[in-house]
Amino acid sequence: MALDLIRNFVGGEYLDGGSGFDNINPVDGTVVSSVMEADRGIVEKAVAAARKSLSGPWGRYTASQRAAIMRRIAERIEARSEDLLRAEIADTGKPEALARELDISRASLNFRAFADIIASSGADSFLTEFADGRRALNYALRKPLGVVAVVVPWNLPLLLLTWKVAPAIACGNAVVVKPSEETPSTATLLGEIMKEAGLPDGVYNVVHGFGENSAGEFLTKADGVDGITFTGESSTGSAIMRAAAPSVRPVSFELGGKNAALVFADADIEKAVNGLSRSIFTNTGQVCLCTERVYIQRPVFEEVVAGLVEKAKMLKLGRPTDPGTTTGPLISQKHRDKVLSYFRKAEDEGGTAVIGGMVPEMPAELANGSWIMPTLWTGLSHDSSPMREEVFGPVAGLVPFDSESEAVRLANDTRYGLAASVWTENLERGHRVGAQMNTGISWVNTWYLRDLRSPFGGSGLSGIGREGGKNSLHFYTEPTNICIKLSEEEAL
Ligand code: NAD
Ligand code: 6OD
């Protein structure tokens, strides 16, 4: 189901009001829906509705009651998965199989995982014993932050939204979500699903619009927001940090990446090429974890390049529902202009596109889509802009190296620190090199394999903090330590 009119969702109701903007299908440039942009008043109403829910029954739910409602949300997501799938595809143009297997299935998994995590979480406690015999029991209660602003991007819209909303409500918060202006639909449908699951009104709210001088900025600056969790570009992270500064709000940021893959001569080359191809081209390269720099040990350089070119040739661009489509368009013409600017920079800075490097010829009915050819460059120096700046498209620079230490140095020579992958059949090397990566995650002989209990995030320009498992519980709660005197003697 693709919605024609996308409205803000506040206090359990869809609101009329706000001016409209078009939601464009990147496959063919047609208008999917009209979106009601929230003005400052609507954003303030959403924050007020969230705050009100905290002093209602929601504020008294136990962890196991919250876990139960989250499992119902997961069930309702599964029951409405076709609606969510159609909406996600219409907004993003991504292949149906990818949306089904990654985006929609992770949405329910996010709720199930954090239901389990909150249901089994306990309080940190310490039995304190002093040398003079005094004793005390310390235990830390974790209280919700309160109203959490959730600002998310367009590349994995429902996955990234629920990755934040699930732990936030598991911890007893209320949320106001600002989805990307490019992908407003699934966040909106989730409002209905939350009601169907019995989540009290006001715990989940959605405001639509853009960033600066629109819903994003209004929300991150609104009085009554107690914390901000954000996924998106590093430069937007800086702007949000400035918005959070005056009231010293906690922030959790998952930002951009310039992720490296290191392919050693002792790798299983066929498996490495398969994995690398997935890591470069999945979602048309629009995953923050995608590889954009591939360092290949010299003896296998030509073989890996040839293998990746063959893989790129096998990709099939097309409509999300066409059989065999592997690759959708970029999200917008604006984003394609950005990616194309890197095609020009690559040429100017000495690179050669061994495949791609241009806009593909598409059938007439898709000519207004944001199509781009999967592209691989050789000959780029490590210091060139396509090797240093995040492109966020189906592109990678392929560069040879000689020694392990050189590969580690090149991979770490970046201001980003999100993800890396290491391809080797040498177990010791896998552990050793993986541990030397200055990234939030290092995969060895795989890519984007996730355990939701493990820490996730990045350093440097790639983010602040970690979410996942108890890391999420730490961000979305404030501890209060209770200290109970157990002995007769008072301290001091
Ligand atoms: P973006 O930063 O342009 O937008 C993200 C969200 O922030 C949108 O909802 C947007 O409307 C909002 N926004 C923009 N300016 C704002 C402002 N001044 N105040 C408040 N909100 C504002 O990012 P994008 O183009 O939507 O997504 C692509 C980027 O996201 C890439 O850089 C990618 O690497 C990054 N990303 C990172 C992760 C991660 O986990 N590290 C995951 C997905 C995407
Ligand atoms: O898998 C996740 O939990 C996650 N946050 C992925 C981020 C992908 C970036 O585009």
Coordinates of C-alpha atoms and ligand atoms in Angstrom, one line a residue:
M1 CA 0.0 0.0 0.0
A2 CA 1.5 3.3 -1.0
L3 CA -0.1 6.2 0.8
D4 CA -1.3 9.2 -1.3
L5 CA -1.3 11.7 1.5
I6 CA 1.3 11.5 4.2
R7 CA 0.2 13.3 7.4
N8 CA 1.9 13.9 10.7
F9 CA 1.1 11.5 13.5
V10 CA 0.6 13.1 16.9
G11 CA -0.9 11.8 20.1
G12 CA -2.2 8.7 18.3
E13 CA -4.0 10.7 15.5
Y14 CA -3.1 11.7 12.0
L15 CA -3.2 15.5 11.8
D16 CA -4.4 17.5 8.9
G17 CA -2.4 20.7 8.4
G18 CA 1.0 21.8 7.3
S19 CA 2.0 22.7 3.7
G20 CA 2.5 19.9 1.2
F21 CA 5.6 18.7 -0.7
D22 CA 6.0 16.0 -3.2
N23 CA 7.4 12.6 -2.4
I24 CA 9.1 11.4 -5.6
N25 CA 9.6 7.8 -6.8
P26 CA 13.3 7.7 -7.8
V27 CA 12.6 4.8 -10.3
D28 CA 10.7 7.1 -12.8
G29 CA 10.4 10.5 -11.2
T30 CA 6.6 10.2 -10.7
V31 CA 5.0 11.6 -7.6
V32 CA 4.2 8.9 -5.0
S33 CA 2.4 11.1 -2.5
S34 CA 2.0 14.6 -1.0
V35 CA 3.6 15.0 2.4
M36 CA 2.3 17.5 5.0
E37 CA 5.3 19.4 6.3
A38 CA 5.1 20.0 10.0
D39 CA 5.5 23.6 11.1
R40 CA 7.0 24.6 14.4
G41 CA 3.5 24.4 16.0
I42 CA 2.9 20.8 14.9
V43 CA 6.4 19.8 16.1
E44 CA 5.7 21.4 19.5
K45 CA 2.4 19.6 19.7
A46 CA 4.2 16.3 19.0
V47 CA 6.7 16.9 21.8
A48 CA 3.9 17.8 24.1
A49 CA 1.9 14.7 23.2
A50 CA 5.1 12.6 23.9
R51 CA 5.6 14.3 27.3
K52 CA 2.0 13.8 28.2
S53 CA 2.2 10.1 27.5
L54 CA 5.0 9.7 30.1
S55 CA 2.8 10.9 32.9
G56 CA -0.1 8.6 31.8
P57 CA -0.2 4.8 32.1
W58 CA 2.9 4.4 29.9
G59 CA 5.0 5.9 32.6
R60 CA 3.9 3.0 34.9
Y61 CA 4.5 0.1 32.5
T62 CA 7.0 -2.4 33.9
A63 CA 9.8 -3.7 31.7
S64 CA 8.0 -7.0 31.0
Q65 CA 4.8 -5.1 30.0
R66 CA 6.8 -3.0 27.6
A67 CA 8.5 -6.2 26.3
A68 CA 5.0 -7.7 25.7
I69 CA 3.8 -4.7 23.7
M70 CA 6.9 -4.6 21.7
R71 CA 6.3 -8.3 20.7
R72 CA 2.8 -7.3 19.6
I73 CA 4.3 -4.5 17.5
A74 CA 6.7 -7.0 15.9
E75 CA 3.7 -9.3 15.1
R76 CA 1.7 -6.4 13.6
I77 CA 4.7 -5.4 11.5
E78 CA 4.8 -9.0 10.2
A79 CA 1.1 -8.9 9.6
R80 CA 1.4 -5.6 7.7
S81 CA 4.6 -6.5 6.0
E82 CA 3.2 -6.3 2.4
D83 CA 1.9 -2.7 3.1
L84 CA 5.3 -1.7 4.5
L85 CA 7.1 -3.3 1.6
R86 CA 5.1 -1.5 -1.0
A87 CA 5.5 1.8 0.8
E88 CA 9.3 1.3 1.2
I89 CA 9.7 0.3 -2.4
A90 CA 7.7 3.3 -3.7
D91 CA 9.8 5.7 -1.7
T92 CA 13.3 4.2 -2.3
G93 CA 13.0 2.3 -5.6
K94 CA 15.1 -0.5 -4.0
P95 CA 14.7 -4.1 -5.3
E96 CA 11.7 -5.9 -3.7
A97 CA 13.9 -8.8 -2.5
L98 CA 16.3 -6.5 -0.8
A99 CA 13.5 -4.5 0.9
R100 CA 11.8 -7.8 2.0
E101 CA 14.9 -9.5 3.3
L102 CA 16.7 -6.6 4.9
D103 CA 14.5 -3.6 5.6
I104 CA 11.2 -5.1 6.5
S105 CA 12.4 -8.2 8.3
R106 CA 14.8 -6.2 10.4
A107 CA 12.0 -3.9 11.5
S108 CA 10.2 -6.6 13.4
L109 CA 13.5 -8.1 14.5
N110 CA 14.5 -4.8 16.1
F111 CA 11.4 -4.9 18.3
R112 CA 11.8 -8.6 19.2
A113 CA 15.5 -8.2 20.0
F114 CA 15.0 -5.2 22.3
A115 CA 11.9 -6.8 23.9
D116 CA 14.3 -9.7 24.8
I117 CA 17.0 -7.4 25.9
I118 CA 14.8 -5.3 28.2
A119 CA 13.0 -8.3 29.6
S120 CA 16.3 -9.9 30.7
S121 CA 18.1 -6.7 31.8
G122 CA 18.9 -6.2 35.5
A123 CA 20.2 -3.4 37.7
D124 CA 23.9 -3.0 38.3
S125 CA 24.5 -3.7 42.0
F126 CA 27.5 -3.6 44.3
L127 CA 27.8 -4.9 47.9
T128 CA 30.2 -2.4 49.4
E129 CA 32.4 -3.6 52.2
F130 CA 34.9 -1.2 54.0
A131 CA 37.9 -2.4 56.0
D132 CA 36.4 -1.0 59.2
G133 CA 33.3 -3.2 58.8
R134 CA 30.8 -0.7 57.4
R135 CA 28.7 -2.2 54.6
A136 CA 26.2 -0.9 52.1
L137 CA 24.2 -2.1 49.1
N138 CA 24.4 0.1 45.9
Y139 CA 22.1 -0.5 43.0
A140 CA 21.5 1.6 40.0
L141 CA 17.9 2.1 38.7
R142 CA 17.7 3.0 35.1
K143 CA 15.0 5.6 34.3
P144 CA 13.9 6.6 30.8
L145 CA 15.5 9.8 29.4
G146 CA 12.0 11.1 28.7
V147 CA 11.1 12.5 25.2
V148 CA 13.6 11.3 22.6
A149 CA 13.9 12.9 19.2
V150 CA 14.7 10.4 16.5
V151 CA 16.0 11.8 13.2
V152 CA 16.8 9.3 10.5
P153 CA 17.9 9.2 6.8
W154 CA 16.5 7.7 3.6
N155 CA 18.7 4.8 2.8
L156 CA 17.2 2.1 5.1
P157 CA 14.2 4.0 6.3
L158 CA 12.2 1.6 8.4
L159 CA 15.2 -0.4 9.5
L160 CA 17.1 2.6 10.9
L161 CA 14.0 4.1 12.4
T162 CA 13.0 1.0 14.3
W163 CA 16.6 0.4 15.3
K164 CA 16.2 3.6 17.4
V165 CA 12.5 3.5 18.3
A166 CA 12.6 -0.1 19.6
P167 CA 15.3 0.5 22.3
A168 CA 13.8 3.9 23.1
I169 CA 10.4 2.5 24.0
A170 CA 11.9 -0.6 25.5
C171 CA 13.4 1.7 28.1
G172 CA 10.1 3.5 28.7
N173 CA 10.7 6.7 26.6
A174 CA 8.3 8.4 24.3
V175 CA 9.6 9.4 20.8
V176 CA 9.1 12.0 18.2
V177 CA 10.4 10.7 14.9
K178 CA 11.5 12.8 11.9
P179 CA 11.9 10.5 8.9
S180 CA 13.8 11.7 5.9
E181 CA 11.8 14.0 3.5
E182 CA 12.7 11.5 0.8
T183 CA 11.1 8.5 2.6
P184 CA 8.2 9.5 4.7
S185 CA 5.8 6.5 4.2
T186 CA 6.8 3.6 6.4
A187 CA 7.3 5.8 9.5
T188 CA 3.7 7.0 8.9
L189 CA 2.3 3.5 8.5
L190 CA 4.0 2.5 11.7
G191 CA 1.7 4.9 13.5
E192 CA -1.3 2.7 12.6
I193 CA 0.7 -0.4 13.5
M194 CA 1.5 1.1 17.0
K195 CA -2.2 1.7 17.6
E196 CA -3.1 -1.8 16.4
A197 CA -0.5 -3.2 18.8
G198 CA -2.0 -1.1 21.7
L199 CA 0.9 1.2 22.3
P200 CA -0.6 4.1 24.3
D201 CA -1.3 7.3 22.3
G202 CA 1.6 9.8 22.3
V203 CA 4.4 7.3 22.8
Y204 CA 5.1 7.3 19.1
N205 CA 4.8 10.5 17.1
V206 CA 5.9 11.4 13.6
V207 CA 6.7 14.8 12.2
H208 CA 7.5 15.3 8.5
G209 CA 9.7 17.8 6.8
F210 CA 13.2 18.8 5.9
G211 CA 16.2 19.6 8.1
E212 CA 17.3 23.2 8.4
N213 CA 14.5 25.7 9.2
S214 CA 12.0 22.8 9.0
A215 CA 10.8 19.9 11.2
G216 CA 14.3 18.5 11.8
E217 CA 15.7 21.7 13.2
F218 CA 12.4 22.6 15.1
L219 CA 12.5 19.1 16.7
T220 CA 16.1 19.0 17.7
K221 CA 15.8 22.5 19.2
A222 CA 12.3 22.0 20.8
D223 CA 11.9 22.6 24.5
G224 CA 10.9 19.3 26.1
V225 CA 13.2 17.1 24.1
D226 CA 15.5 15.2 26.6
G227 CA 17.8 13.4 24.1
I228 CA 18.5 13.1 20.4
T229 CA 19.4 10.0 18.4
F230 CA 20.4 10.7 14.9
T231 CA 21.5 8.8 11.8
G232 CA 22.7 10.7 8.8
E233 CA 25.5 12.7 7.3
S234 CA 28.4 13.9 9.5
S235 CA 27.8 17.5 8.6
T236 CA 24.2 17.2 9.8
G237 CA 25.5 15.6 13.0
S238 CA 27.5 18.8 13.6
A239 CA 24.4 21.0 13.1
I240 CA 22.4 18.8 15.5
M241 CA 25.2 18.9 18.0
R242 CA 25.0 22.7 17.9
A243 CA 21.2 22.5 18.4
A244 CA 21.6 20.2 21.4
A245 CA 24.4 22.3 23.0
P246 CA 22.4 25.1 24.7
S247 CA 20.3 22.6 26.8
V248 CA 23.2 20.0 27.1
R249 CA 21.0 17.2 25.6
P250 CA 22.6 13.8 25.2
V251 CA 23.2 12.8 21.6
S252 CA 23.8 9.5 19.9
F253 CA 25.1 9.8 16.4
E254 CA 25.5 7.2 13.6
L255 CA 27.1 9.1 10.7
G256 CA 28.9 8.7 7.5
G257 CA 31.7 6.3 6.5
K258 CA 34.5 5.8 4.1
N259 CA 34.9 2.1 4.7
A260 CA 37.9 0.1 3.6
A261 CA 38.2 -3.5 2.6
L262 CA 41.6 -5.2 2.9
V263 CA 42.1 -8.2 0.6
F264 CA 45.2 -10.3 1.3
A265 CA 46.8 -12.6 -1.1
D266 CA 46.0 -15.5 1.2
A267 CA 42.2 -14.8 0.9
D268 CA 39.8 -17.2 -0.8
I269 CA 39.5 -15.0 -3.8
E270 CA 36.2 -16.2 -5.0
K271 CA 34.5 -15.7 -1.7
A272 CA 36.3 -12.4 -1.2
V273 CA 35.1 -11.1 -4.6
N274 CA 31.5 -12.2 -3.8
G275 CA 31.6 -10.5 -0.4
L276 CA 33.2 -7.4 -1.7
S277 CA 30.7 -7.0 -4.5
R278 CA 27.9 -7.2 -2.0
S279 CA 29.6 -4.7 0.2
I280 CA 30.1 -2.2 -2.6
F281 CA 26.9 -2.5 -4.5
T282 CA 24.1 -3.4 -2.0
N283 CA 21.3 -0.9 -2.0
T284 CA 23.1 0.9 -4.9
G285 CA 26.0 1.6 -2.5
Q286 CA 23.7 3.6 -0.2
V287 CA 24.5 1.9 3.1
C288 CA 26.7 3.7 5.5
L289 CA 28.6 0.4 5.9
C290 CA 29.3 0.0 2.2
T291 CA 32.9 -0.4 1.1
E292 CA 34.3 2.5 -1.0
R293 CA 38.0 1.8 -0.7
V294 CA 39.4 -1.6 -1.5
Y295 CA 43.1 -2.3 -0.8
I296 CA 44.3 -5.4 -2.6
Q297 CA 47.6 -7.2 -2.0
R298 CA 49.7 -6.8 -5.2
P299 CA 50.0 -10.5 -6.2
V300 CA 46.2 -10.9 -6.5
F301 CA 45.4 -7.3 -7.6
E302 CA 44.5 -8.1 -11.2
E303 CA 42.5 -11.2 -10.3
V304 CA 40.4 -9.3 -7.7
V305 CA 39.8 -6.4 -10.1
A306 CA 38.8 -8.7 -12.9
G307 CA 36.5 -10.6 -10.5
L308 CA 34.8 -7.4 -9.3
V309 CA 34.3 -6.2 -12.8
E310 CA 32.6 -9.5 -13.7
K311 CA 30.3 -9.1 -10.7
A312 CA 29.4 -5.6 -11.6
K313 CA 28.5 -6.7 -15.1
M314 CA 26.1 -9.1 -13.7
L315 CA 24.1 -6.5 -11.8
K316 CA 20.7 -5.8 -13.3
L317 CA 19.2 -2.3 -13.0
G318 CA 15.4 -2.2 -13.2
R319 CA 12.1 -1.7 -11.5
P320 CA 12.0 -3.1 -7.9
T321 CA 9.4 -5.7 -8.9
D322 CA 11.0 -6.8 -12.2
P323 CA 12.3 -10.4 -12.0
G324 CA 16.1 -10.4 -11.7
T325 CA 16.5 -6.7 -10.6
T326 CA 19.5 -6.5 -8.3
T327 CA 20.0 -2.7 -8.3
G328 CA 17.7 0.2 -8.0
P329 CA 18.3 3.9 -8.7
L330 CA 19.9 6.4 -6.3
I331 CA 17.5 8.1 -4.0
S332 CA 17.1 11.3 -6.0
Q333 CA 18.4 13.4 -8.9
K334 CA 20.1 15.7 -6.3
H335 CA 22.0 12.7 -4.9
R336 CA 22.9 11.5 -8.4
D337 CA 24.4 14.9 -9.1
K338 CA 26.6 14.5 -6.1
V339 CA 27.7 11.0 -7.2
L340 CA 28.3 12.2 -10.7
S341 CA 30.5 15.0 -9.4
Y342 CA 32.8 12.3 -8.0
F343 CA 32.9 10.6 -11.4
R344 CA 34.3 13.8 -12.8
K345 CA 36.7 14.2 -9.8
A346 CA 37.9 10.6 -10.3
E347 CA 38.7 11.4 -13.9
D348 CA 40.4 14.7 -13.1
E349 CA 42.5 13.1 -10.3
G350 CA 44.0 10.3 -12.4
G351 CA 41.4 7.5 -12.0
T352 CA 40.2 5.1 -14.7
A353 CA 36.7 3.7 -14.5
V354 CA 37.3 0.0 -15.2
I355 CA 33.5 -0.4 -15.4
G356 CA 30.7 2.2 -15.2
G357 CA 31.5 5.9 -14.8
M358 CA 28.4 7.1 -16.4
V359 CA 24.6 7.3 -16.4
P360 CA 23.1 4.2 -18.0
E361 CA 20.7 4.1 -20.9
M362 CA 17.4 3.1 -19.5
P363 CA 14.0 2.4 -21.2
A364 CA 12.0 5.5 -21.9
E365 CA 9.6 4.9 -19.0
L366 CA 12.5 5.0 -16.5
A367 CA 14.4 7.9 -18.2
N368 CA 13.4 10.3 -15.4
G369 CA 14.7 8.0 -12.7
S370 CA 18.0 8.6 -10.8
W371 CA 19.9 5.8 -12.4
I372 CA 23.6 5.4 -12.2
M373 CA 26.1 2.7 -13.3
P374 CA 27.9 0.6 -10.8
T375 CA 31.5 2.0 -11.0
L376 CA 35.0 0.8 -10.1
W377 CA 38.1 2.9 -10.4
T378 CA 41.7 2.0 -10.5
G379 CA 44.7 4.4 -10.6
L380 CA 43.4 6.7 -7.9
S381 CA 45.9 7.8 -5.4
H382 CA 45.0 7.2 -1.8
D383 CA 44.9 11.0 -1.3
S384 CA 42.4 11.7 -4.1
S385 CA 39.0 13.0 -3.2
P386 CA 37.0 9.9 -4.3
M387 CA 39.2 7.9 -1.9
R388 CA 38.8 10.3 1.0
E389 CA 35.2 11.6 0.9
E390 CA 32.0 9.6 1.3
V391 CA 30.3 9.3 -2.1
F392 CA 27.4 7.1 -1.0
G393 CA 26.9 5.4 -4.3
P394 CA 27.7 2.0 -6.0
V395 CA 31.4 3.0 -6.3
A396 CA 34.8 1.9 -5.1
G397 CA 38.4 2.7 -5.7
L398 CA 40.7 -0.3 -6.0
V399 CA 44.3 0.3 -4.8
P400 CA 47.2 -2.2 -4.5
F401 CA 49.4 -2.6 -1.4
D402 CA 52.5 -4.7 -0.6
S403 CA 52.6 -5.4 3.2
E404 CA 50.2 -5.9 6.0
S405 CA 51.4 -2.8 7.8
E406 CA 50.9 -0.7 4.7
A407 CA 47.3 -2.0 4.3
V408 CA 46.5 -1.2 8.0
R409 CA 48.0 2.3 7.6
L410 CA 46.1 3.0 4.4
A411 CA 42.8 1.7 5.8
N412 CA 43.1 3.8 9.0
D413 CA 44.2 7.0 7.2
T414 CA 40.8 8.5 7.2
R415 CA 38.7 10.9 9.4
Y416 CA 35.9 8.3 9.4
G417 CA 35.8 5.2 11.6
L418 CA 32.7 3.2 10.9
A419 CA 33.4 -0.3 9.4
A420 CA 36.1 -2.3 7.7
S421 CA 36.3 -5.8 6.3
V422 CA 39.4 -8.0 6.2
W423 CA 39.7 -10.9 3.7
T424 CA 42.2 -13.6 4.6
E425 CA 42.3 -17.3 5.2
N426 CA 45.0 -16.7 7.9
L427 CA 43.1 -16.8 11.2
E428 CA 45.8 -15.0 13.1
R429 CA 46.0 -12.2 10.5
G430 CA 42.2 -11.9 10.6
H431 CA 42.2 -11.3 14.4
R432 CA 45.3 -9.2 14.3
V433 CA 44.3 -6.9 11.4
G434 CA 40.6 -6.7 12.5
A435 CA 41.7 -5.5 15.9
Q436 CA 43.9 -2.8 14.4
M437 CA 41.1 -1.1 12.5
N438 CA 40.0 2.2 14.0
T439 CA 36.4 1.4 13.3
G440 CA 33.3 0.6 15.2
I441 CA 33.1 -2.8 13.5
S442 CA 35.7 -5.0 11.6
W443 CA 34.3 -7.9 9.7
V444 CA 36.6 -10.8 8.8
N445 CA 35.6 -12.7 5.6
T446 CA 32.1 -11.3 5.7
W447 CA 30.2 -8.0 5.6
Y448 CA 27.1 -6.6 7.3
L449 CA 26.5 -9.6 9.5
R450 CA 24.8 -8.2 12.6
D451 CA 24.1 -9.3 16.1
L452 CA 21.8 -6.7 17.6
R453 CA 23.3 -7.3 21.1
S454 CA 26.8 -6.1 19.9
P455 CA 28.0 -2.5 20.0
F456 CA 27.3 -0.6 16.8
G457 CA 28.5 2.9 15.8
G458 CA 31.6 4.7 14.7
S459 CA 34.4 7.0 15.7
G460 CA 35.8 10.2 14.3
L461 CA 33.4 11.7 11.7
S462 CA 31.4 8.4 11.8
G463 CA 29.6 9.1 15.1
I464 CA 29.4 9.5 18.8
G465 CA 28.6 6.6 21.1
R466 CA 27.4 3.1 20.4
E467 CA 24.0 1.5 20.3
G468 CA 23.1 -2.2 20.3
G469 CA 22.3 -4.4 23.3
K470 CA 23.1 -2.8 26.6
N471 CA 24.8 0.1 24.8
S472 CA 21.3 1.2 23.7
L473 CA 19.9 0.7 27.2
H474 CA 22.7 3.0 28.5
F475 CA 21.9 5.8 26.0
Y476 CA 18.1 5.7 26.4
T477 CA 18.2 5.7 30.2
E478 CA 19.6 7.8 33.1
P479 CA 20.8 5.8 36.1
T480 CA 20.0 6.7 39.7
N481 CA 22.2 5.0 42.2
I482 CA 20.5 3.9 45.5
C483 CA 22.9 3.4 48.4
I484 CA 21.4 1.5 51.4
K485 CA 23.4 1.4 54.6
L486 CA 23.6 -2.1 55.9
S487 CA 25.9 -1.7 58.9
E488 CA 25.3 0.2 62.2
E489 CA 28.2 2.6 61.8
E490 CA 27.5 5.7 59.8
A491 CA 30.2 6.7 57.3
L492 CA 32.2 9.8 58.3
Ligands
NAD1 P1 21.1 13.7 6.1 O1 22.1 14.0 7.2 O2 21.1 14.7 5.0 O3 19.6 13.6 6.7 C1 19.3 12.7 7.7 C2 18.1 13.3 8.4 O4 18.5 14.5 9.1 C3 16.9 13.6 7.5 O5 15.7 13.3 8.2 C4 17.0 15.1 7.4 O6 15.8 15.8 7.1 C5 17.5 15.5 8.7 N1 18.2 16.8 8.8 C6 19.0 17.4 7.8 N2 19.5 18.6 8.3 C7 19.1 18.7 9.6 C8 19.2 19.7 10.6 N3 20.0 20.8 10.3 N4 18.6 19.5 11.8 C9 17.9 18.4 12.0 N5 17.7 17.5 11.1 C10 18.3 17.6 9.9 O7 21.5 12.3 5.6 P2 20.9 11.5 4.4 O8 21.3 12.1 3.1 O9 19.4 11.3 4.7 O10 21.5 10.0 4.6 C11 22.8 9.7 4.1 C12 23.8 9.8 5.1 O11 23.5 9.1 6.3 C13 25.2 9.3 4.6 O12 26.2 10.1 5.0 C14 25.3 8.0 5.4 O13 26.6 7.5 5.6 C15 24.7 8.3 6.7 N6 24.2 7.1 7.4 C16 24.9 6.6 8.4 C17 24.5 5.5 9.1 C18 25.2 4.9 10.3 O14 24.7 4.0 10.9 N7 26.4 5.4 10.6 C19 23.4 4.8 8.7 C20 22.7 5.3 7.5 C21 23.1 6.5 6.9
6OD2 O1 22.1 -2.7 11.0 C1 22.0 -1.7 11.8 O2 21.6 -1.8 12.9 C2 22.4 -0.3 11.3 N1 22.3 0.7 12.2 C3 22.8 -0.2 10.0 C4 23.2 1.0 9.4 C5 23.4 1.1 8.1 C6 23.7 2.3 7.4 O3 23.3 2.7 6.4

